[in-house]
């Protein structure tokens, strides 16, 4: 579902939604393998990673801008080229560019044999970009990309702060002892709720002590990225709902509690969530008709 801005984009724009699915262990881009765009056409590629693992995109044959991340515009993003984009599980990137007079290739996970092609004419013998060595392109660091602008939440005192230590260990998951993906040493549904009140500024420190990447995802809210491994974010304000916490990393994020409810927050690698790595953000005074969030009713609720 795409929500358009009040000011409609150019009706002649080519707007493609391209979703990565993993089928039988192989990742593929759904949305067709060839598209036609006349030279000079404004192109927007909406990249969606619908799998449980991170995937890397590379766009060859043109410079481009990352206009939005997780459906939220970046501030004055600059043109870039010959650079890879790592999308976390559930992550979304919008790439925009003007179609050149030669072919453009979108390559997934350095699979040079099966790119998605955009051709400037129906003649499939158009000049094509060189994609050899694409796997060696550097990875874009979104924390340094775009133009910084003041954000009220950055530097504001927090009303609540929670630390989430992500790890592996023996824990109870749905009443069964298992080698779980844990948060602060526990597995769902034994992880305490994060209690907030409407209007709170809530800080999160997410520490990954495991050997696996955990794409952390909060329902119902966007978080502002403050830092990664104590290095402050210096680019455009980066509002996301999923961020990849790689092994050994420490992320600091903040959000305003402005959407009352009982919300899941979990690893967006769904097997990890199933094995215990999920909990709730609960607003003070909000209740549920399911007879307790930690019983079978809770599982029906999800």
PDB file of C-alpha atoms in Angstrom:
ATOM      1  CA  UNK A   1       0.000   0.000   0.000  1.00  0.00           C
ATOM      2  CA  UNK A   2       1.508   3.305  -1.114  1.00  0.00           C
ATOM      3  CA  UNK A   3       0.375   6.583   0.481  1.00  0.00           C
ATOM      4  CA  UNK A   4       1.052   9.417  -1.961  1.00  0.00           C
ATOM      5  CA  UNK A   5       1.930  12.953  -0.821  1.00  0.00           C
ATOM      6  CA  UNK A   6      -0.642  15.724  -1.138  1.00  0.00           C
ATOM      7  CA  UNK A   7       1.368  17.114  -4.050  1.00  0.00           C
ATOM      8  CA  UNK A   8       1.178  14.324  -6.593  1.00  0.00           C
ATOM      9  CA  UNK A   9       4.390  13.193  -8.307  1.00  0.00           C
ATOM     10  CA  UNK A  10       4.974  13.597 -12.025  1.00  0.00           C
ATOM     11  CA  UNK A  11       2.296  11.482 -13.773  1.00  0.00           C
ATOM     12  CA  UNK A  12       4.947  10.380 -16.238  1.00  0.00           C
ATOM     13  CA  UNK A  13       7.115   8.916 -13.483  1.00  0.00           C
ATOM     14  CA  UNK A  14       7.883   5.206 -13.573  1.00  0.00           C
ATOM     15  CA  UNK A  15       7.053   3.971 -10.074  1.00  0.00           C
ATOM     16  CA  UNK A  16       7.967   0.333  -9.384  1.00  0.00           C
ATOM     17  CA  UNK A  17       7.402  -1.614  -6.176  1.00  0.00           C
ATOM     18  CA  UNK A  18      10.005  -4.387  -6.011  1.00  0.00           C
ATOM     19  CA  UNK A  19       9.773  -6.918  -3.207  1.00  0.00           C
ATOM     20  CA  UNK A  20      12.447  -9.421  -2.226  1.00  0.00           C
ATOM     21  CA  UNK A  21      11.076 -12.852  -1.353  1.00  0.00           C
ATOM     22  CA  UNK A  22      13.014 -15.949  -0.354  1.00  0.00           C
ATOM     23  CA  UNK A  23      11.681 -19.089  -2.019  1.00  0.00           C
ATOM     24  CA  UNK A  24      13.308 -22.490  -1.464  1.00  0.00           C
ATOM     25  CA  UNK A  25      16.310 -20.747   0.025  1.00  0.00           C
ATOM     26  CA  UNK A  26      16.868 -18.432  -2.952  1.00  0.00           C
ATOM     27  CA  UNK A  27      16.153 -14.695  -2.844  1.00  0.00           C
ATOM     28  CA  UNK A  28      14.428 -13.136  -5.828  1.00  0.00           C
ATOM     29  CA  UNK A  29      12.909  -9.767  -6.740  1.00  0.00           C
ATOM     30  CA  UNK A  30       9.186  -9.901  -7.466  1.00  0.00           C
ATOM     31  CA  UNK A  31       7.921  -7.277  -9.872  1.00  0.00           C
ATOM     32  CA  UNK A  32       9.210  -8.377 -13.267  1.00  0.00           C
ATOM     33  CA  UNK A  33      12.734  -8.717 -14.628  1.00  0.00           C
ATOM     34  CA  UNK A  34      12.555  -6.112 -17.424  1.00  0.00           C
ATOM     35  CA  UNK A  35      10.938  -2.677 -17.603  1.00  0.00           C
ATOM     36  CA  UNK A  36      10.890   0.112 -20.179  1.00  0.00           C
ATOM     37  CA  UNK A  37      11.603   3.756 -19.294  1.00  0.00           C
ATOM     38  CA  UNK A  38      12.275   6.400 -21.928  1.00  0.00           C
ATOM     39  CA  UNK A  39      15.412   8.523 -21.448  1.00  0.00           C
ATOM     40  CA  UNK A  40      14.628  11.477 -19.169  1.00  0.00           C
ATOM     41  CA  UNK A  41      11.858   9.633 -17.281  1.00  0.00           C
ATOM     42  CA  UNK A  42      11.801  10.103 -13.512  1.00  0.00           C
ATOM     43  CA  UNK A  43      12.116   6.647 -11.944  1.00  0.00           C
ATOM     44  CA  UNK A  44      11.303   5.584  -8.393  1.00  0.00           C
ATOM     45  CA  UNK A  45      12.197   2.086  -7.228  1.00  0.00           C
ATOM     46  CA  UNK A  46      10.496   1.088  -3.975  1.00  0.00           C
ATOM     47  CA  UNK A  47      12.668  -1.734  -2.636  1.00  0.00           C
ATOM     48  CA  UNK A  48      11.101  -3.924   0.042  1.00  0.00           C
ATOM     49  CA  UNK A  49      12.929  -6.695   1.861  1.00  0.00           C
ATOM     50  CA  UNK A  50      10.183  -9.142   2.824  1.00  0.00           C
ATOM     51  CA  UNK A  51      12.525 -11.923   3.926  1.00  0.00           C
ATOM     52  CA  UNK A  52      14.001 -12.608   7.381  1.00  0.00           C
ATOM     53  CA  UNK A  53      17.584 -11.955   6.307  1.00  0.00           C
ATOM     54  CA  UNK A  54      19.368  -8.782   5.171  1.00  0.00           C
ATOM     55  CA  UNK A  55      19.843  -8.338   1.431  1.00  0.00           C
ATOM     56  CA  UNK A  56      22.164  -6.122  -0.564  1.00  0.00           C
ATOM     57  CA  UNK A  57      21.085  -4.078  -3.564  1.00  0.00           C
ATOM     58  CA  UNK A  58      23.319  -2.403  -6.125  1.00  0.00           C
ATOM     59  CA  UNK A  59      22.156  -0.103  -8.928  1.00  0.00           C
ATOM     60  CA  UNK A  60      24.476  -0.016 -11.953  1.00  0.00           C
ATOM     61  CA  UNK A  61      24.368   2.337 -14.918  1.00  0.00           C
ATOM     62  CA  UNK A  62      23.228   5.541 -13.228  1.00  0.00           C
ATOM     63  CA  UNK A  63      23.701   7.744 -10.212  1.00  0.00           C
ATOM     64  CA  UNK A  64      20.736   7.915  -7.836  1.00  0.00           C
ATOM     65  CA  UNK A  65      19.464   9.208  -4.522  1.00  0.00           C
ATOM     66  CA  UNK A  66      17.984   7.298  -1.583  1.00  0.00           C
ATOM     67  CA  UNK A  67      14.877   9.441  -1.191  1.00  0.00           C
ATOM     68  CA  UNK A  68      13.208   7.582   1.677  1.00  0.00           C
ATOM     69  CA  UNK A  69      13.866   4.837   4.209  1.00  0.00           C
ATOM     70  CA  UNK A  70      11.018   2.831   5.742  1.00  0.00           C
ATOM     71  CA  UNK A  71       8.536   5.149   4.037  1.00  0.00           C
ATOM     72  CA  UNK A  72       9.975   8.353   5.521  1.00  0.00           C
ATOM     73  CA  UNK A  73      11.711  11.002   3.416  1.00  0.00           C
ATOM     74  CA  UNK A  74      15.358  11.829   3.963  1.00  0.00           C
ATOM     75  CA  UNK A  75      16.522  15.444   4.070  1.00  0.00           C
ATOM     76  CA  UNK A  76      18.291  16.548   0.880  1.00  0.00           C
ATOM     77  CA  UNK A  77      19.964  13.219   0.065  1.00  0.00           C
ATOM     78  CA  UNK A  78      22.903  13.529  -2.298  1.00  0.00           C
ATOM     79  CA  UNK A  79      23.503  11.680  -5.546  1.00  0.00           C
ATOM     80  CA  UNK A  80      25.569   8.527  -5.197  1.00  0.00           C
ATOM     81  CA  UNK A  81      26.805   5.789  -7.501  1.00  0.00           C
ATOM     82  CA  UNK A  82      28.761   2.532  -7.407  1.00  0.00           C
ATOM     83  CA  UNK A  83      27.657   1.811  -3.860  1.00  0.00           C
ATOM     84  CA  UNK A  84      25.763  -1.057  -2.221  1.00  0.00           C
ATOM     85  CA  UNK A  85      22.625  -0.768  -0.110  1.00  0.00           C
ATOM     86  CA  UNK A  86      22.040  -3.241   2.710  1.00  0.00           C
ATOM     87  CA  UNK A  87      18.352  -3.615   3.583  1.00  0.00           C
ATOM     88  CA  UNK A  88      17.457  -5.232   6.922  1.00  0.00           C
ATOM     89  CA  UNK A  89      14.636  -7.736   7.188  1.00  0.00           C
ATOM     90  CA  UNK A  90      11.459  -5.701   6.700  1.00  0.00           C
ATOM     91  CA  UNK A  91      13.429  -2.649   5.546  1.00  0.00           C
ATOM     92  CA  UNK A  92      12.308  -0.395   2.669  1.00  0.00           C
ATOM     93  CA  UNK A  93      14.388   1.922   0.487  1.00  0.00           C
ATOM     94  CA  UNK A  94      13.101   4.307  -2.191  1.00  0.00           C
ATOM     95  CA  UNK A  95      15.657   5.019  -4.928  1.00  0.00           C
ATOM     96  CA  UNK A  96      15.089   7.855  -7.408  1.00  0.00           C
ATOM     97  CA  UNK A  97      16.942   8.799 -10.589  1.00  0.00           C
ATOM     98  CA  UNK A  98      16.420  10.089 -14.109  1.00  0.00           C
ATOM     99  CA  UNK A  99      16.552   7.359 -16.723  1.00  0.00           C
ATOM    100  CA  UNK A 100      19.691   7.658 -18.887  1.00  0.00           C
ATOM    101  CA  UNK A 101      19.921   6.717 -22.563  1.00  0.00           C
ATOM    102  CA  UNK A 102      21.454   3.346 -21.664  1.00  0.00           C
ATOM    103  CA  UNK A 103      20.256   0.354 -19.678  1.00  0.00           C
ATOM    104  CA  UNK A 104      20.233   0.278 -15.868  1.00  0.00           C
ATOM    105  CA  UNK A 105      20.590  -2.894 -13.782  1.00  0.00           C
ATOM    106  CA  UNK A 106      19.393  -3.576 -10.231  1.00  0.00           C
ATOM    107  CA  UNK A 107      21.439  -6.430  -8.791  1.00  0.00           C
ATOM    108  CA  UNK A 108      20.410  -8.408  -5.704  1.00  0.00           C
ATOM    109  CA  UNK A 109      23.088  -9.999  -3.516  1.00  0.00           C
ATOM    110  CA  UNK A 110      25.716  -9.712  -6.286  1.00  0.00           C
ATOM    111  CA  UNK A 111      23.750 -12.133  -8.478  1.00  0.00           C
ATOM    112  CA  UNK A 112      25.016 -10.753 -11.780  1.00  0.00           C
ATOM    113  CA  UNK A 113      23.287 -13.531 -13.750  1.00  0.00           C
ATOM    114  CA  UNK A 114      19.760 -12.392 -12.841  1.00  0.00           C
ATOM    115  CA  UNK A 115      19.556  -8.577 -12.552  1.00  0.00           C
ATOM    116  CA  UNK A 116      16.394  -6.554 -12.959  1.00  0.00           C
ATOM    117  CA  UNK A 117      16.774  -4.457 -16.129  1.00  0.00           C
ATOM    118  CA  UNK A 118      15.416  -1.055 -17.082  1.00  0.00           C
ATOM    119  CA  UNK A 119      15.800  -0.361 -20.800  1.00  0.00           C
ATOM    120  CA  UNK A 120      15.511   3.088 -22.456  1.00  0.00           C
ATOM    121  CA  UNK A 121      13.906   1.590 -25.587  1.00  0.00           C
ATOM    122  CA  UNK A 122      12.299  -1.661 -26.627  1.00  0.00           C
ATOM    123  CA  UNK A 123      15.589  -2.619 -28.318  1.00  0.00           C
ATOM    124  CA  UNK A 124      17.190  -5.044 -25.858  1.00  0.00           C
ATOM    125  CA  UNK A 125      20.604  -4.378 -27.427  1.00  0.00           C
ATOM    126  CA  UNK A 126      20.968  -1.034 -25.641  1.00  0.00           C
ATOM    127  CA  UNK A 127      24.285  -0.260 -24.015  1.00  0.00           C
ATOM    128  CA  UNK A 128      24.443  -2.089 -20.689  1.00  0.00           C
ATOM    129  CA  UNK A 129      26.413  -1.174 -17.556  1.00  0.00           C
ATOM    130  CA  UNK A 130      29.435  -3.105 -16.399  1.00  0.00           C
ATOM    131  CA  UNK A 131      28.444  -5.081 -13.324  1.00  0.00           C
ATOM    132  CA  UNK A 132      31.626  -7.110 -12.866  1.00  0.00           C
ATOM    133  CA  UNK A 133      33.024  -6.438  -9.394  1.00  0.00           C
ATOM    134  CA  UNK A 134      29.715  -5.089  -8.115  1.00  0.00           C
ATOM    135  CA  UNK A 135      30.077  -7.177  -4.962  1.00  0.00           C
ATOM    136  CA  UNK A 136      33.149  -5.086  -4.030  1.00  0.00           C
ATOM    137  CA  UNK A 137      31.312  -1.775  -4.059  1.00  0.00           C
ATOM    138  CA  UNK A 138      31.336  -0.123  -0.602  1.00  0.00           C
ATOM    139  CA  UNK A 139      28.192  -0.125   1.484  1.00  0.00           C
ATOM    140  CA  UNK A 140      26.269   3.111   2.050  1.00  0.00           C
ATOM    141  CA  UNK A 141      26.231   4.195   5.698  1.00  0.00           C
ATOM    142  CA  UNK A 142      22.828   5.804   6.152  1.00  0.00           C
ATOM    143  CA  UNK A 143      23.937   7.353   9.446  1.00  0.00           C
ATOM    144  CA  UNK A 144      26.206   9.726   7.500  1.00  0.00           C
ATOM    145  CA  UNK A 145      24.044  10.205   4.379  1.00  0.00           C
ATOM    146  CA  UNK A 146      21.910  13.260   3.634  1.00  0.00           C
ATOM    147  CA  UNK A 147      21.787  16.678   5.253  1.00  0.00           C
ATOM    148  CA  UNK A 148      21.538  17.112   9.041  1.00  0.00           C
ATOM    149  CA  UNK A 149      18.765  19.330  10.407  1.00  0.00           C
ATOM    150  CA  UNK A 150      17.703  19.972  14.010  1.00  0.00           C
ATOM    151  CA  UNK A 151      15.330  17.412  15.519  1.00  0.00           C
ATOM    152  CA  UNK A 152      13.665  18.153  18.886  1.00  0.00           C
ATOM    153  CA  UNK A 153      14.107  14.566  20.131  1.00  0.00           C
ATOM    154  CA  UNK A 154      17.868  14.608  19.545  1.00  0.00           C
ATOM    155  CA  UNK A 155      19.463  15.651  22.820  1.00  0.00           C
ATOM    156  CA  UNK A 156      16.168  15.745  24.719  1.00  0.00           C
ATOM    157  CA  UNK A 157      15.993  14.223  28.189  1.00  0.00           C
ATOM    158  CA  UNK A 158      14.253  10.856  28.163  1.00  0.00           C
ATOM    159  CA  UNK A 159      11.337  10.017  30.433  1.00  0.00           C
ATOM    160  CA  UNK A 160      11.961   6.272  30.153  1.00  0.00           C
ATOM    161  CA  UNK A 161      15.017   4.329  29.081  1.00  0.00           C
ATOM    162  CA  UNK A 162      15.334   0.612  28.380  1.00  0.00           C
ATOM    163  CA  UNK A 163      18.352  -1.533  27.589  1.00  0.00           C
ATOM    164  CA  UNK A 164      17.866  -4.650  25.474  1.00  0.00           C
ATOM    165  CA  UNK A 165      20.709  -7.154  25.486  1.00  0.00           C
ATOM    166  CA  UNK A 166      20.253  -9.603  22.607  1.00  0.00           C
ATOM    167  CA  UNK A 167      21.885 -12.981  23.042  1.00  0.00           C
ATOM    168  CA  UNK A 168      21.439 -16.757  22.933  1.00  0.00           C
ATOM    169  CA  UNK A 169      20.896 -19.056  25.898  1.00  0.00           C
ATOM    170  CA  UNK A 170      18.627 -21.552  27.588  1.00  0.00           C
ATOM    171  CA  UNK A 171      15.299 -19.920  28.445  1.00  0.00           C
ATOM    172  CA  UNK A 172      11.611 -20.696  28.678  1.00  0.00           C
ATOM    173  CA  UNK A 173       9.743 -19.936  25.434  1.00  0.00           C
ATOM    174  CA  UNK A 174       5.968 -20.430  25.612  1.00  0.00           C
ATOM    175  CA  UNK A 175       6.470 -22.626  28.656  1.00  0.00           C
ATOM    176  CA  UNK A 176       9.100 -24.875  27.083  1.00  0.00           C
ATOM    177  CA  UNK A 177      12.831 -24.796  27.940  1.00  0.00           C
ATOM    178  CA  UNK A 178      14.813 -24.217  24.745  1.00  0.00           C
ATOM    179  CA  UNK A 179      18.059 -22.824  23.391  1.00  0.00           C
ATOM    180  CA  UNK A 180      16.435 -19.476  22.720  1.00  0.00           C
ATOM    181  CA  UNK A 181      17.146 -16.112  21.166  1.00  0.00           C
ATOM    182  CA  UNK A 182      16.945 -14.044  24.334  1.00  0.00           C
ATOM    183  CA  UNK A 183      16.402 -10.474  25.466  1.00  0.00           C
ATOM    184  CA  UNK A 184      18.075  -9.716  28.799  1.00  0.00           C
ATOM    185  CA  UNK A 185      18.430 -13.450  29.351  1.00  0.00           C
ATOM    186  CA  UNK A 186      14.758 -14.292  28.867  1.00  0.00           C
ATOM    187  CA  UNK A 187      12.480 -15.520  26.092  1.00  0.00           C
ATOM    188  CA  UNK A 188       8.923 -14.609  25.133  1.00  0.00           C
ATOM    189  CA  UNK A 189       6.532 -14.398  26.913  1.00  0.00           C
ATOM    190  CA  UNK A 190       8.652 -14.105  30.065  1.00  0.00           C
ATOM    191  CA  UNK A 191      10.334 -10.842  29.043  1.00  0.00           C
ATOM    192  CA  UNK A 192       8.847  -7.966  31.044  1.00  0.00           C
ATOM    193  CA  UNK A 193       6.815  -5.362  29.165  1.00  0.00           C
ATOM    194  CA  UNK A 194       8.330  -1.951  28.545  1.00  0.00           C
ATOM    195  CA  UNK A 195       5.843   0.334  30.304  1.00  0.00           C
ATOM    196  CA  UNK A 196       5.453   3.852  28.875  1.00  0.00           C
ATOM    197  CA  UNK A 197       2.957   6.708  29.180  1.00  0.00           C
ATOM    198  CA  UNK A 198       1.535   8.749  26.321  1.00  0.00           C
ATOM    199  CA  UNK A 199       3.844  11.670  25.578  1.00  0.00           C
ATOM    200  CA  UNK A 200       6.959  10.056  27.020  1.00  0.00           C
ATOM    201  CA  UNK A 201      10.281  10.386  25.263  1.00  0.00           C
ATOM    202  CA  UNK A 202      11.626   6.848  25.317  1.00  0.00           C
ATOM    203  CA  UNK A 203      15.269   5.904  24.818  1.00  0.00           C
ATOM    204  CA  UNK A 204      16.432   2.435  23.804  1.00  0.00           C
ATOM    205  CA  UNK A 205      19.919   0.966  23.992  1.00  0.00           C
ATOM    206  CA  UNK A 206      20.121  -2.236  21.940  1.00  0.00           C
ATOM    207  CA  UNK A 207      23.205  -4.405  22.532  1.00  0.00           C
ATOM    208  CA  UNK A 208      23.928  -7.480  20.410  1.00  0.00           C
ATOM    209  CA  UNK A 209      26.033 -10.028  22.291  1.00  0.00           C
ATOM    210  CA  UNK A 210      25.172 -12.859  19.916  1.00  0.00           C
ATOM    211  CA  UNK A 211      26.882 -14.015  16.734  1.00  0.00           C
ATOM    212  CA  UNK A 212      23.877 -13.261  14.531  1.00  0.00           C
ATOM    213  CA  UNK A 213      22.378 -10.074  13.126  1.00  0.00           C
ATOM    214  CA  UNK A 214      19.123  -8.957  14.719  1.00  0.00           C
ATOM    215  CA  UNK A 215      16.959  -6.472  12.764  1.00  0.00           C
ATOM    216  CA  UNK A 216      15.139  -4.771  15.638  1.00  0.00           C
ATOM    217  CA  UNK A 217      11.575  -3.700  14.881  1.00  0.00           C
ATOM    218  CA  UNK A 218       9.068  -1.674  16.883  1.00  0.00           C
ATOM    219  CA  UNK A 219       5.415  -1.763  15.882  1.00  0.00           C
ATOM    220  CA  UNK A 220       3.341   1.401  15.754  1.00  0.00           C
ATOM    221  CA  UNK A 221       6.226   3.890  15.979  1.00  0.00           C
ATOM    222  CA  UNK A 222       9.266   5.199  14.158  1.00  0.00           C
ATOM    223  CA  UNK A 223      12.519   5.532  16.071  1.00  0.00           C
ATOM    224  CA  UNK A 224      15.167   8.188  15.513  1.00  0.00           C
ATOM    225  CA  UNK A 225      18.668   6.731  15.235  1.00  0.00           C
ATOM    226  CA  UNK A 226      21.049   8.537  17.588  1.00  0.00           C
ATOM    227  CA  UNK A 227      24.239   6.494  17.381  1.00  0.00           C
ATOM    228  CA  UNK A 228      25.875   3.193  16.511  1.00  0.00           C
ATOM    229  CA  UNK A 229      28.818   2.046  18.625  1.00  0.00           C
ATOM    230  CA  UNK A 230      28.964   5.517  20.191  1.00  0.00           C
ATOM    231  CA  UNK A 231      29.387   7.177  16.800  1.00  0.00           C
ATOM    232  CA  UNK A 232      26.606   9.771  16.471  1.00  0.00           C
ATOM    233  CA  UNK A 233      24.395   9.856  13.392  1.00  0.00           C
ATOM    234  CA  UNK A 234      25.532  12.885  11.376  1.00  0.00           C
ATOM    235  CA  UNK A 235      23.426  12.753   8.196  1.00  0.00           C
ATOM    236  CA  UNK A 236      19.748  13.341   7.562  1.00  0.00           C
ATOM    237  CA  UNK A 237      17.542  12.519  10.558  1.00  0.00           C
ATOM    238  CA  UNK A 238      17.002   8.786  10.134  1.00  0.00           C
ATOM    239  CA  UNK A 239      13.539   7.641  11.199  1.00  0.00           C
ATOM    240  CA  UNK A 240      13.093   3.901  10.829  1.00  0.00           C
ATOM    241  CA  UNK A 241      10.994   1.088  12.194  1.00  0.00           C
ATOM    242  CA  UNK A 242      13.683  -1.572  11.630  1.00  0.00           C
ATOM    243  CA  UNK A 243      17.447  -1.321  12.163  1.00  0.00           C
ATOM    244  CA  UNK A 244      20.074  -4.048  11.779  1.00  0.00           C
ATOM    245  CA  UNK A 245      22.052  -4.685  14.956  1.00  0.00           C
ATOM    246  CA  UNK A 246      25.021  -6.735  13.826  1.00  0.00           C
ATOM    247  CA  UNK A 247      27.109  -8.904  16.174  1.00  0.00           C
ATOM    248  CA  UNK A 248      28.865  -6.811  18.806  1.00  0.00           C
ATOM    249  CA  UNK A 249      27.085  -3.566  17.900  1.00  0.00           C
ATOM    250  CA  UNK A 250      25.381  -1.139  20.286  1.00  0.00           C
ATOM    251  CA  UNK A 251      22.641   1.154  18.943  1.00  0.00           C
ATOM    252  CA  UNK A 252      21.007   4.127  20.669  1.00  0.00           C
ATOM    253  CA  UNK A 253      17.586   5.213  19.420  1.00  0.00           C
ATOM    254  CA  UNK A 254      14.731   7.334  20.725  1.00  0.00           C
ATOM    255  CA  UNK A 255      11.009   7.682  20.040  1.00  0.00           C
ATOM    256  CA  UNK A 256       8.026   9.593  21.345  1.00  0.00           C
ATOM    257  CA  UNK A 257       5.241   7.492  22.823  1.00  0.00           C
ATOM    258  CA  UNK A 258       2.408   8.950  20.747  1.00  0.00           C
ATOM    259  CA  UNK A 259       0.376   5.911  19.711  1.00  0.00           C
ATOM    260  CA  UNK A 260      -1.307   4.297  22.753  1.00  0.00           C
ATOM    261  CA  UNK A 261      -1.676   0.556  22.656  1.00  0.00           C
ATOM    262  CA  UNK A 262       0.094  -2.688  23.418  1.00  0.00           C
ATOM    263  CA  UNK A 263       2.722  -3.070  20.726  1.00  0.00           C
ATOM    264  CA  UNK A 264       5.108  -5.830  19.799  1.00  0.00           C
ATOM    265  CA  UNK A 265       8.806  -5.061  19.604  1.00  0.00           C
ATOM    266  CA  UNK A 266      10.935  -7.901  18.314  1.00  0.00           C
ATOM    267  CA  UNK A 267      13.646  -9.207  16.052  1.00  0.00           C
ATOM    268  CA  UNK A 268      12.369  -8.997  12.472  1.00  0.00           C
ATOM    269  CA  UNK A 269      14.134 -12.245  11.650  1.00  0.00           C
ATOM    270  CA  UNK A 270      10.941 -14.187  12.254  1.00  0.00           C
ATOM    271  CA  UNK A 271      12.583 -17.498  13.259  1.00  0.00           C
ATOM    272  CA  UNK A 272      14.446 -15.517  15.940  1.00  0.00           C
ATOM    273  CA  UNK A 273      11.177 -13.980  17.135  1.00  0.00           C
ATOM    274  CA  UNK A 274       9.540 -17.417  17.179  1.00  0.00           C
ATOM    275  CA  UNK A 275      12.442 -18.668  19.310  1.00  0.00           C
ATOM    276  CA  UNK A 276      11.840 -16.058  21.996  1.00  0.00           C
ATOM    277  CA  UNK A 277      13.132 -12.668  20.825  1.00  0.00           C
ATOM    278  CA  UNK A 278      10.000 -10.520  21.240  1.00  0.00           C
ATOM    279  CA  UNK A 279       8.253  -8.522  23.931  1.00  0.00           C
ATOM    280  CA  UNK A 280       5.737  -5.682  24.310  1.00  0.00           C
ATOM    281  CA  UNK A 281       5.729  -1.920  24.659  1.00  0.00           C
ATOM    282  CA  UNK A 282       2.685  -1.283  26.827  1.00  0.00           C
ATOM    283  CA  UNK A 283       1.115   2.115  27.454  1.00  0.00           C
ATOM    284  CA  UNK A 284       0.047   2.821  31.024  1.00  0.00           C
ATOM    285  CA  UNK A 285      -3.694   2.292  31.391  1.00  0.00           C
ATOM    286  CA  UNK A 286      -4.132   0.312  28.165  1.00  0.00           C
ATOM    287  CA  UNK A 287      -5.678  -3.116  28.628  1.00  0.00           C
ATOM    288  CA  UNK A 288      -6.499  -6.043  26.388  1.00  0.00           C
ATOM    289  CA  UNK A 289      -9.614  -8.264  26.189  1.00  0.00           C
ATOM    290  CA  UNK A 290      -7.467 -11.363  25.796  1.00  0.00           C
ATOM    291  CA  UNK A 291      -7.173 -12.257  29.469  1.00  0.00           C
ATOM    292  CA  UNK A 292      -3.478 -11.498  29.975  1.00  0.00           C
ATOM    293  CA  UNK A 293      -0.715 -10.795  27.487  1.00  0.00           C
ATOM    294  CA  UNK A 294       1.381 -13.731  28.660  1.00  0.00           C
ATOM    295  CA  UNK A 295      -1.107 -16.569  28.250  1.00  0.00           C
ATOM    296  CA  UNK A 296      -2.591 -18.366  25.260  1.00  0.00           C
ATOM    297  CA  UNK A 297      -4.781 -15.345  24.660  1.00  0.00           C
ATOM    298  CA  UNK A 298      -1.640 -13.362  23.975  1.00  0.00           C
ATOM    299  CA  UNK A 299      -0.638 -15.762  21.248  1.00  0.00           C
ATOM    300  CA  UNK A 300      -4.090 -15.503  19.688  1.00  0.00           C
ATOM    301  CA  UNK A 301      -3.755 -11.713  19.884  1.00  0.00           C
ATOM    302  CA  UNK A 302      -0.718 -11.851  17.600  1.00  0.00           C
TER     303      UNK A 302
END
